[in-house]
PDB file of C-alpha atoms and ligand atoms in Angstrom:
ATOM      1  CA  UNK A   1     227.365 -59.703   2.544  1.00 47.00           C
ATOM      2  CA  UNK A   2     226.981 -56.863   0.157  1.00 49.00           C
ATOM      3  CA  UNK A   3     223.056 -55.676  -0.396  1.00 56.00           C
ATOM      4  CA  UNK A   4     224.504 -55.052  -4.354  1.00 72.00           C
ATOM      5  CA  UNK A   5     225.518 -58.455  -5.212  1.00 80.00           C
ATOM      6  CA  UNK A   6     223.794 -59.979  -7.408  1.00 85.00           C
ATOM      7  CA  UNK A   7     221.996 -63.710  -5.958  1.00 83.00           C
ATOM      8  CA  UNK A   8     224.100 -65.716  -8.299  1.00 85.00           C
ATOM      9  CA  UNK A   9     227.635 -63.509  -6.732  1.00 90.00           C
ATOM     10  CA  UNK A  10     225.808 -64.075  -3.422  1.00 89.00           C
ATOM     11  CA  UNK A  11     225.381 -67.406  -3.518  1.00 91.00           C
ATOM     12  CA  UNK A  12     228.917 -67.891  -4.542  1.00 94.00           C
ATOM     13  CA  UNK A  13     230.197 -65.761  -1.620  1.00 95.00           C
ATOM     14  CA  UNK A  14     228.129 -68.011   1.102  1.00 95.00           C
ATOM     15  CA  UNK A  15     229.155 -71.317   0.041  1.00 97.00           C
ATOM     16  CA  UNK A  16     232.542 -70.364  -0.349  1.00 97.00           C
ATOM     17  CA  UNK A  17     232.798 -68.758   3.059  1.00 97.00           C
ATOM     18  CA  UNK A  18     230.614 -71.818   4.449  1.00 97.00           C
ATOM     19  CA  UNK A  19     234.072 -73.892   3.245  1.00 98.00           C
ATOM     20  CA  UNK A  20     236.275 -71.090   4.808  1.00 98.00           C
ATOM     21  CA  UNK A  21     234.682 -71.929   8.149  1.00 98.00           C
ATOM     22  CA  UNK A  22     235.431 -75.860   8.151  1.00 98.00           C
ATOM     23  CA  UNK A  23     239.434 -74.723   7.651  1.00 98.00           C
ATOM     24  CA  UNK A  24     241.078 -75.243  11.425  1.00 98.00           C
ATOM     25  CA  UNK A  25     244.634 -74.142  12.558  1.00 98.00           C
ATOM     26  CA  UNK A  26     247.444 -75.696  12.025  1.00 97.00           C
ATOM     27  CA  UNK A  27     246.719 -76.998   8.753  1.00 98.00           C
ATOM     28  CA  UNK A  28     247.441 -76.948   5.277  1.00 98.00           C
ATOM     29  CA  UNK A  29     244.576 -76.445   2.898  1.00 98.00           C
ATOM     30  CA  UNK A  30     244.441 -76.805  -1.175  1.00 98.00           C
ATOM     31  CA  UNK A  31     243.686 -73.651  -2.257  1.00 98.00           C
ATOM     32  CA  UNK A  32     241.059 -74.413  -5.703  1.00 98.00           C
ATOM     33  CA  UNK A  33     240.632 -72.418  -8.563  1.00 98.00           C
ATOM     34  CA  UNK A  34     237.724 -70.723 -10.037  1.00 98.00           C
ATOM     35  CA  UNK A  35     234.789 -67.891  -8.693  1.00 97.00           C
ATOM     36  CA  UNK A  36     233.408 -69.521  -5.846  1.00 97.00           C
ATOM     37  CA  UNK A  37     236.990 -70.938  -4.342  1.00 98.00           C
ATOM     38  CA  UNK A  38     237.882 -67.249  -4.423  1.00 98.00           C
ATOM     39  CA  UNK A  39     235.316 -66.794  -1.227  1.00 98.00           C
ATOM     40  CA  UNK A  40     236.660 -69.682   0.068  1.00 98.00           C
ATOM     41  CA  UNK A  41     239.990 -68.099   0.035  1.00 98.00           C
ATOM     42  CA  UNK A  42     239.376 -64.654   0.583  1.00 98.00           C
ATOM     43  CA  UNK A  43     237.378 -66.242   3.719  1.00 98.00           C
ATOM     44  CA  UNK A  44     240.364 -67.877   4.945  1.00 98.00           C
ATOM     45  CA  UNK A  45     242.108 -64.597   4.728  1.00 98.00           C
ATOM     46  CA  UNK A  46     239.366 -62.734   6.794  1.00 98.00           C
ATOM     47  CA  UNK A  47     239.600 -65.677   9.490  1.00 98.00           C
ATOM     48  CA  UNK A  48     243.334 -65.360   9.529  1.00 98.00           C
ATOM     49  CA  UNK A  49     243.479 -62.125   9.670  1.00 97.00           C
ATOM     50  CA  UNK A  50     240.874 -61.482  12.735  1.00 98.00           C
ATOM     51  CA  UNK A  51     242.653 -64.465  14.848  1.00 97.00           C
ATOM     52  CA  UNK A  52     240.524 -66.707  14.507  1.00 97.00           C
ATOM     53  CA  UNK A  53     242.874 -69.258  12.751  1.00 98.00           C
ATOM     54  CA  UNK A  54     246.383 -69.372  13.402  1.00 98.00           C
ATOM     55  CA  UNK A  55     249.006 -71.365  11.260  1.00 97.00           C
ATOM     56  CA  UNK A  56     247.193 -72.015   8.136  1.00 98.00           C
ATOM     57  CA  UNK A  57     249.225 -72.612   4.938  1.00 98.00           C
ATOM     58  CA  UNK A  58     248.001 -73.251   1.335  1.00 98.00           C
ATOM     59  CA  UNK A  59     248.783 -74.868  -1.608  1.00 98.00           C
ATOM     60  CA  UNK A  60     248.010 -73.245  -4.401  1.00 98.00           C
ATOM     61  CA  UNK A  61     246.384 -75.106  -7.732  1.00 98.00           C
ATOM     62  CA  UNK A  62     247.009 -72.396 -10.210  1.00 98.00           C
ATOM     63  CA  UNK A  63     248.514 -68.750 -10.970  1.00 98.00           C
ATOM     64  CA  UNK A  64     245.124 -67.078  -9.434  1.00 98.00           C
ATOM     65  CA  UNK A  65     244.918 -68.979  -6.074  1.00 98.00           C
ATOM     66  CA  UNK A  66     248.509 -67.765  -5.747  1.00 98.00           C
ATOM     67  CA  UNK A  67     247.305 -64.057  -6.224  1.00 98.00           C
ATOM     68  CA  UNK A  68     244.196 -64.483  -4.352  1.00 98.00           C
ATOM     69  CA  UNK A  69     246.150 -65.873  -1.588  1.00 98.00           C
ATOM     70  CA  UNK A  70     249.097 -63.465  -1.416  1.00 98.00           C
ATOM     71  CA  UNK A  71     246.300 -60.918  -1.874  1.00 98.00           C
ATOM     72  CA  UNK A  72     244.281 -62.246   1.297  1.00 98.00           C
ATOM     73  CA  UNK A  73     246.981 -62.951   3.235  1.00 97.00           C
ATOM     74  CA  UNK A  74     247.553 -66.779   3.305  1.00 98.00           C
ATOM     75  CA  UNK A  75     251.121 -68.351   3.057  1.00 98.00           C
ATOM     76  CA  UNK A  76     251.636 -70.441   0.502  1.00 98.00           C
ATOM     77  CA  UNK A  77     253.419 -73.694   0.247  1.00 97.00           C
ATOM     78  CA  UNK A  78     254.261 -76.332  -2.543  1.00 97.00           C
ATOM     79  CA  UNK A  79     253.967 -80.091  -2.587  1.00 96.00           C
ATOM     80  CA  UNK A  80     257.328 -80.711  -1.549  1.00 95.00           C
ATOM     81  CA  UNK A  81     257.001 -79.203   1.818  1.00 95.00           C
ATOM     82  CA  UNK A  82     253.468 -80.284   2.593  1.00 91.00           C
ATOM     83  CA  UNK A  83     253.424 -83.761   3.468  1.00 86.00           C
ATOM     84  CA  UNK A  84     249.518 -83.729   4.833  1.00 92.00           C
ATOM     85  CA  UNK A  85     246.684 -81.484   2.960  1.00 98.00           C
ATOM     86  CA  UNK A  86     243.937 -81.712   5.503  1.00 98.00           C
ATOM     87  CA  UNK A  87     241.600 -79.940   3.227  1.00 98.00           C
ATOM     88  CA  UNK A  88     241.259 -78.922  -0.511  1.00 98.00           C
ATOM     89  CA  UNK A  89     238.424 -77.050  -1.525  1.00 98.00           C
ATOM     90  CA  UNK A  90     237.510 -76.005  -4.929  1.00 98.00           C
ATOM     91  CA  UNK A  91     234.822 -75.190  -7.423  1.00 98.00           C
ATOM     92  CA  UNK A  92     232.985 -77.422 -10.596  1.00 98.00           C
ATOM     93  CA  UNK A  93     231.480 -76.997 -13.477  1.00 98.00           C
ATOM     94  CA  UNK A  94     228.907 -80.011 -12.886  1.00 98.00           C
ATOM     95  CA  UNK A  95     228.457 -82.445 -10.141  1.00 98.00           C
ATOM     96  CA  UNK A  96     226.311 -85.334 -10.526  1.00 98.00           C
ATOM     97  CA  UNK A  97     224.675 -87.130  -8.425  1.00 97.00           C
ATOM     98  CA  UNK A  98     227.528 -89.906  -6.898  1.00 98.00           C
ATOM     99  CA  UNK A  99     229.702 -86.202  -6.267  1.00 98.00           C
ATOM    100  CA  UNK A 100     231.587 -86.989  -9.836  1.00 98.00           C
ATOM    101  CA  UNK A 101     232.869 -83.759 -11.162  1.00 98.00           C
ATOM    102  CA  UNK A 102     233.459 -81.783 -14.168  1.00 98.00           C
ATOM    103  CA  UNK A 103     235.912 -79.498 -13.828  1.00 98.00           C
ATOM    104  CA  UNK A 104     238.001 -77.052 -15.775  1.00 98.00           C
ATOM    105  CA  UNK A 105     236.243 -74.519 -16.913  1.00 97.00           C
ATOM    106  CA  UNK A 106     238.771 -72.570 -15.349  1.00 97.00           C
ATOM    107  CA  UNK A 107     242.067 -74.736 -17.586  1.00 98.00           C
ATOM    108  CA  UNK A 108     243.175 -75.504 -13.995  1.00 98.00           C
ATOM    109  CA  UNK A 109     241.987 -79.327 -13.736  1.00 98.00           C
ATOM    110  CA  UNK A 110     245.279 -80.341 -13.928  1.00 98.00           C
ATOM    111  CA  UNK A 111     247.299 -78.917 -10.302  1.00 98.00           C
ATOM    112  CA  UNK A 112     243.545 -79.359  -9.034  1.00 98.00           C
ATOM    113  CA  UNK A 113     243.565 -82.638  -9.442  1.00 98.00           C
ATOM    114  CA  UNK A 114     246.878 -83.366  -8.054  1.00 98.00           C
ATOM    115  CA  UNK A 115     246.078 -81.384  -5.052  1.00 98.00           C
ATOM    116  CA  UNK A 116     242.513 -81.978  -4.161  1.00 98.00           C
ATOM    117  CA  UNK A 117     242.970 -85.631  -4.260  1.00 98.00           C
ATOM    118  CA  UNK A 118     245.679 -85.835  -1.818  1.00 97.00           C
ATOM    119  CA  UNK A 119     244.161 -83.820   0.457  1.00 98.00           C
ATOM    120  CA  UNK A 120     241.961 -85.674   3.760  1.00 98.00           C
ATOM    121  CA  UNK A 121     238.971 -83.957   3.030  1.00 98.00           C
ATOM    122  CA  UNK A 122     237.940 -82.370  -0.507  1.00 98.00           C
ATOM    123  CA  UNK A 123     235.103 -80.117  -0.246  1.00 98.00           C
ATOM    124  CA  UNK A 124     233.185 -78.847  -3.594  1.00 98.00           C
ATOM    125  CA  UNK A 125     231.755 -75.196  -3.921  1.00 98.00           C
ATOM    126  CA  UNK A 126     229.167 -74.661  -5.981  1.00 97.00           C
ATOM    127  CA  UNK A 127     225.991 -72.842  -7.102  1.00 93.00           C
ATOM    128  CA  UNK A 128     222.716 -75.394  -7.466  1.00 92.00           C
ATOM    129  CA  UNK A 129     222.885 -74.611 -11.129  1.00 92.00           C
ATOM    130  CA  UNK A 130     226.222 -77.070 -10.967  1.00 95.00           C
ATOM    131  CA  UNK A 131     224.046 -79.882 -10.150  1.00 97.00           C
ATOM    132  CA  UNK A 132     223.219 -82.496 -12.897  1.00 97.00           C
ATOM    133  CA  UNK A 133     221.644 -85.874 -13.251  1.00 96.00           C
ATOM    134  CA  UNK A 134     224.295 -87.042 -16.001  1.00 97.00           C
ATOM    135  CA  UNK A 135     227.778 -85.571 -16.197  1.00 97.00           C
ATOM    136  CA  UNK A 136     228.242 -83.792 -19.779  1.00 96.00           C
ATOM    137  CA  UNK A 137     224.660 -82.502 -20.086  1.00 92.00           C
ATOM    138  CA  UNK A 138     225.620 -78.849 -19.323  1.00 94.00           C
ATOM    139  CA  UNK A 139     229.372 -78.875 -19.763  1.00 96.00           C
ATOM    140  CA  UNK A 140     231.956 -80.135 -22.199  1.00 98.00           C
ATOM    141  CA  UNK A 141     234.750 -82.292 -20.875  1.00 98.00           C
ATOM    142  CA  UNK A 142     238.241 -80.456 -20.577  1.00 98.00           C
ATOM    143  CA  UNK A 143     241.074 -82.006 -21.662  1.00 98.00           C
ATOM    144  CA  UNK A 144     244.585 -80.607 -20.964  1.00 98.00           C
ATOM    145  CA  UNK A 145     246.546 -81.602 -24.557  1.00 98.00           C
ATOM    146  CA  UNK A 146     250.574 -81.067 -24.736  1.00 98.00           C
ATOM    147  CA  UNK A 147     250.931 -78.333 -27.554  1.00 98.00           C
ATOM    148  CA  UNK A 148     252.443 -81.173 -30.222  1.00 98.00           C
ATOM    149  CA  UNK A 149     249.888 -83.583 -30.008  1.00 98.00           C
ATOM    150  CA  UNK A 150     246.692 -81.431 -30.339  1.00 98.00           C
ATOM    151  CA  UNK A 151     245.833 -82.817 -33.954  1.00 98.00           C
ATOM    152  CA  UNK A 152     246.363 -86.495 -33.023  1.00 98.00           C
ATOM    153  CA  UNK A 153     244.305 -86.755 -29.849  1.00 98.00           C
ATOM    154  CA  UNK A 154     241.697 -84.646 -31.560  1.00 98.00           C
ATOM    155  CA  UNK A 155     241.645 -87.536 -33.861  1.00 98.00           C
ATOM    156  CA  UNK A 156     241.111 -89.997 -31.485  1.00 98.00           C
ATOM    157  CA  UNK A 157     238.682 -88.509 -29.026  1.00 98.00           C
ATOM    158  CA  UNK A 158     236.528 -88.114 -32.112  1.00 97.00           C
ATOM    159  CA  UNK A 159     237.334 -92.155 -33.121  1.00 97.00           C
ATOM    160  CA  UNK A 160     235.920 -92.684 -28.931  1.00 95.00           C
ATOM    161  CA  UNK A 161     232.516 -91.040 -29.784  1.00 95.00           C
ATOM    162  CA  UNK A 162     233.222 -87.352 -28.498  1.00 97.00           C
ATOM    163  CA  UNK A 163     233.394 -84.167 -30.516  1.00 98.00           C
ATOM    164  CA  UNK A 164     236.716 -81.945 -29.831  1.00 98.00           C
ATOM    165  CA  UNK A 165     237.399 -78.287 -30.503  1.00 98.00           C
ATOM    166  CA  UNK A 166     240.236 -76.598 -28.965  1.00 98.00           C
ATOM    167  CA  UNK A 167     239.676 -73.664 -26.313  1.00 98.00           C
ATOM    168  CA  UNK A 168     240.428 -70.549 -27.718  1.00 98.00           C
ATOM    169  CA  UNK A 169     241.510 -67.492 -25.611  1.00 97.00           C
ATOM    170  CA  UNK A 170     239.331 -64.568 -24.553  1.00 95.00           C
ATOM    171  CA  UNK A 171     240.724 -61.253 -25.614  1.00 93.00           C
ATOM    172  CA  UNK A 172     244.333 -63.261 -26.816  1.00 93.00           C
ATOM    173  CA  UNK A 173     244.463 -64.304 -30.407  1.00 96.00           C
ATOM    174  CA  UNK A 174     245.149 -68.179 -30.596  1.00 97.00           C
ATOM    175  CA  UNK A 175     244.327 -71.026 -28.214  1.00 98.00           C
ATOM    176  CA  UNK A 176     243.878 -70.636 -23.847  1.00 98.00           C
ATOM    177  CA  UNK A 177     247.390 -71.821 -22.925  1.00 98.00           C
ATOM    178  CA  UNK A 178     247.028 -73.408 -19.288  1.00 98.00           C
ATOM    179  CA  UNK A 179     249.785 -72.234 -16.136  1.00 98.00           C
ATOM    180  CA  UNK A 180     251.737 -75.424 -17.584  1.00 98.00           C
ATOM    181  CA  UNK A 181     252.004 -74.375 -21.103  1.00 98.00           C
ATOM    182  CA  UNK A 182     249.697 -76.798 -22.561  1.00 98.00           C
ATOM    183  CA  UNK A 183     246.507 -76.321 -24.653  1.00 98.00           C
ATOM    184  CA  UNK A 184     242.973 -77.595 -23.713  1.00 98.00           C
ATOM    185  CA  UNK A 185     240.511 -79.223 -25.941  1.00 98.00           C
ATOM    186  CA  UNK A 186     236.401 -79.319 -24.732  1.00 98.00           C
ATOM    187  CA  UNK A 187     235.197 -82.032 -25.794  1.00 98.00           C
ATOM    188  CA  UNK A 188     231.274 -82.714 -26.109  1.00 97.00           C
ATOM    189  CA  UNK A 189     229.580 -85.818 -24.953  1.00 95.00           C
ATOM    190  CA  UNK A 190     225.769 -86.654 -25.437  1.00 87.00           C
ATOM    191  CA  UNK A 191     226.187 -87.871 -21.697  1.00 87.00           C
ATOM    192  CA  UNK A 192     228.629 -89.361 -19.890  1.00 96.00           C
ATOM    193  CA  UNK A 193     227.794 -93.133 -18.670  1.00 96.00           C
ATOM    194  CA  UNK A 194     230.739 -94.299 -16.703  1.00 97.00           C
ATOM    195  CA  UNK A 195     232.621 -91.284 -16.110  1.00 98.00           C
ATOM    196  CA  UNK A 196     235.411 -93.767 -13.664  1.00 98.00           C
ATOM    197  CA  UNK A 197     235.725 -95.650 -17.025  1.00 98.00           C
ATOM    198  CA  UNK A 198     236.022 -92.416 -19.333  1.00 98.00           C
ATOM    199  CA  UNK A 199     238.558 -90.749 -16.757  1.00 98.00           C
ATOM    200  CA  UNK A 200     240.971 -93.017 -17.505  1.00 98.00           C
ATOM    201  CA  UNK A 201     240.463 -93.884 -21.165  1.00 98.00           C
ATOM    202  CA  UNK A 202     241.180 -90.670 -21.718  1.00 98.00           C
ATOM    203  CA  UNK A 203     244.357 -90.302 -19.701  1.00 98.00           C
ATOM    204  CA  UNK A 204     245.799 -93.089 -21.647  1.00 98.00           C
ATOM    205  CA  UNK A 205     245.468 -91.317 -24.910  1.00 98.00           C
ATOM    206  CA  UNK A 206     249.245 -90.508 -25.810  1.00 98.00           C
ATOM    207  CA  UNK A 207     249.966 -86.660 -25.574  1.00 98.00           C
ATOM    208  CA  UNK A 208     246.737 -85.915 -22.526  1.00 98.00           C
ATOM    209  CA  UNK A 209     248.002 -85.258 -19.869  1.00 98.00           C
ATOM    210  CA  UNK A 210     244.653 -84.202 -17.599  1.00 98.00           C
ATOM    211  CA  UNK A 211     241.230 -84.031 -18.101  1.00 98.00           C
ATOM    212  CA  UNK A 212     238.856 -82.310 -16.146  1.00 98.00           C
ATOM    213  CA  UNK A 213     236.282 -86.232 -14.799  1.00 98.00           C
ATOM    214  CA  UNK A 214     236.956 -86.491 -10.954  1.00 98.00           C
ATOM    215  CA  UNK A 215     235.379 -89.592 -10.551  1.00 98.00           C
ATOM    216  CA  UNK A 216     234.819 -90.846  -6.902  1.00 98.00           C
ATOM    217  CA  UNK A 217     236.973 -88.475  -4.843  1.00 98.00           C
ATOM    218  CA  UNK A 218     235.015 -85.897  -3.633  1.00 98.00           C
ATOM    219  CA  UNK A 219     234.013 -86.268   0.412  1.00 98.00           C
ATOM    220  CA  UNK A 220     231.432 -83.077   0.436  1.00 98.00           C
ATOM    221  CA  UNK A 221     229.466 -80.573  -1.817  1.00 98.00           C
ATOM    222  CA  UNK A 222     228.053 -77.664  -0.658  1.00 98.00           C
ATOM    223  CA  UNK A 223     225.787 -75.794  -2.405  1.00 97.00           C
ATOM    224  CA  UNK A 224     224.494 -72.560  -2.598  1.00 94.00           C
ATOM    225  CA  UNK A 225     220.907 -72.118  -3.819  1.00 91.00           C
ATOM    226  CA  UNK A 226     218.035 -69.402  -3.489  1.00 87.00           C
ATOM    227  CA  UNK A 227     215.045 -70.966  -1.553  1.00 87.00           C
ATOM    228  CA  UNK A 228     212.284 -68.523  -0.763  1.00 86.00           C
ATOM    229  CA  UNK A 229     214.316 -65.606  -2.290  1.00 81.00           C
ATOM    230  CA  UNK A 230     216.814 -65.887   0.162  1.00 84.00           C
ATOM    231  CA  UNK A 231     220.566 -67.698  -0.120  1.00 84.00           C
ATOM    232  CA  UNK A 232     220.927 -70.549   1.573  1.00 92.00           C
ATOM    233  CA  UNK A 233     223.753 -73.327   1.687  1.00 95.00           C
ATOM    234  CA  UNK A 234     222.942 -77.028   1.926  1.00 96.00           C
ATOM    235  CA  UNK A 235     224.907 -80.136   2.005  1.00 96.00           C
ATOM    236  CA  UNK A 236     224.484 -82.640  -0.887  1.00 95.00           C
TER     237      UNK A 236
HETATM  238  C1  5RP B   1     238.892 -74.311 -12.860  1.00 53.36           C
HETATM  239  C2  5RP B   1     237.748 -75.072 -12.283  1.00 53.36           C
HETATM  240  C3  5RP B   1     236.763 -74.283 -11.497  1.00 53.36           C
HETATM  241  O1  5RP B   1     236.784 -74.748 -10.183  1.00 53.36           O
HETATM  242  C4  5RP B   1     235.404 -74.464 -12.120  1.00 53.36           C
HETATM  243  O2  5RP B   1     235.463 -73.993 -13.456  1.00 53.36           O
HETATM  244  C5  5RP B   1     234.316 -73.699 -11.354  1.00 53.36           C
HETATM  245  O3  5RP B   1     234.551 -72.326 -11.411  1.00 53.36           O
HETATM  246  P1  5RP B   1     233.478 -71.265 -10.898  1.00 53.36           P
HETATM  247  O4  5RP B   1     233.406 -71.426  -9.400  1.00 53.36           O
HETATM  248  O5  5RP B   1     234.043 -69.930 -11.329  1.00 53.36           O
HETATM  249  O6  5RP B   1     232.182 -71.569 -11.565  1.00 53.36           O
HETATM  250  O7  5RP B   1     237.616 -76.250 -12.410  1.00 53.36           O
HETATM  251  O8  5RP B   1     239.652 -75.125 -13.690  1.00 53.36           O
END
């Protein structure tokens, strides 16, 4: 641990090497996406490195867990050569209180979604400011659009109750363009009621083809929190 972090970067860095630790040899893990998955994987990196595991591959769920991972060290492989992911981990945006997620803050819901669900075990990183009664009270809902049918599933998310804009880049002019070439629209919900039921209505909308609801398959969150002015990690 770095004395200059600040507590939120601290936080971040002891949950995520928390998850590192629960990684065994001989395994392949689902490398996440996102601030807090980064000490996850630079963690695995540090464990590989010093011995302590051997054989560890990954599977990355977006262009920066394949830097971070060639950067730390961890061999990557894809889908078609990993026919068991014992572990995924990865961050959220907000977790509620049955472990439904929010994710995508990061326009990586998508390969995250494919990946942490097939893995055995899918373990959540996040700060205690992730953690919300309702999902949707913090957050607006990602939804990964193909480029040609922006306007037209605008037009319906708005006829389901929600309010759309499209994600605009961060020094880039025009719209965030995902690792698959798609764009993403946030869409803002008062709160979300059933989000099983909103998962899915939304995948059927002609021209989505993710959005960020992970309803029901996360097996552990861990969470990093200040308690007494000290970081801590605790299991929801
Ligand atoms: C990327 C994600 C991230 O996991 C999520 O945005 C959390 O990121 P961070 O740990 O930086 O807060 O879903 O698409």
């Amino acid at each position: 641990m770095s004395a200059a972090m600040d507590p939120v970067t601290l936080m971040k860095q002891m949950v995520g090497y928390a998850a590192a630790d629960r990684v065994q040899s001989n395994s392949v893990v689902g490398l996440g996406t996102g601030s807090t998955t980064a000490f996850a994987i630079e963690g695995i990196g540090k464990r590989l490195q010093s011995g302590e595991l051997v054989n560890v591959k990954g599977v990355p769920t977006s262009f920066q867990a394949i830097v971070l991972a060639r950067q730390f060290g961890i061999p990557l492989i894809g889908l078609d050569e990993a026919d068991h992911i014992a572990v995924a981990i990865d961050g959220a945006d907000e977790v509620d209180p049955q472990k439904n997620l929010i994710k995508g803050g990061g326009a990586a819901h998508t390969q995250e979604k494919i990946v942490d669900c097939l893995a055995d075990l899918f373990i959540v990183v996040v700060d205690s400011s992730k953690i919300v009664q309702k999902l949707g009270s913090t957050f607006l809902l990602p939804v990964e659009v193909l480029p040609m049918a922006v306007v037209p599933v605008m037009r319906q998310i708005e006829k389901l109750g929600g309010k759309p804009v499209l994600r605009m880049g961060a020094k880039k002019a025009g719209p965030v363009v995902t690792d698959n070439g798609n764009l993403v629209i946030d869409v803002k919900y008062e709160a979300i009621e059933d989000p099983l039921a909103l998962e899915k209505t939304l995948n059927n909308i002609p021209g989505v083809l993710e959005n960020g609801i992970f309803a029901g398959v996360t097996d552990v969150v861990l969470i990093g929190e200040i308690v007494d002015g000290k970081p801590i990690v605790r299991e929801m």
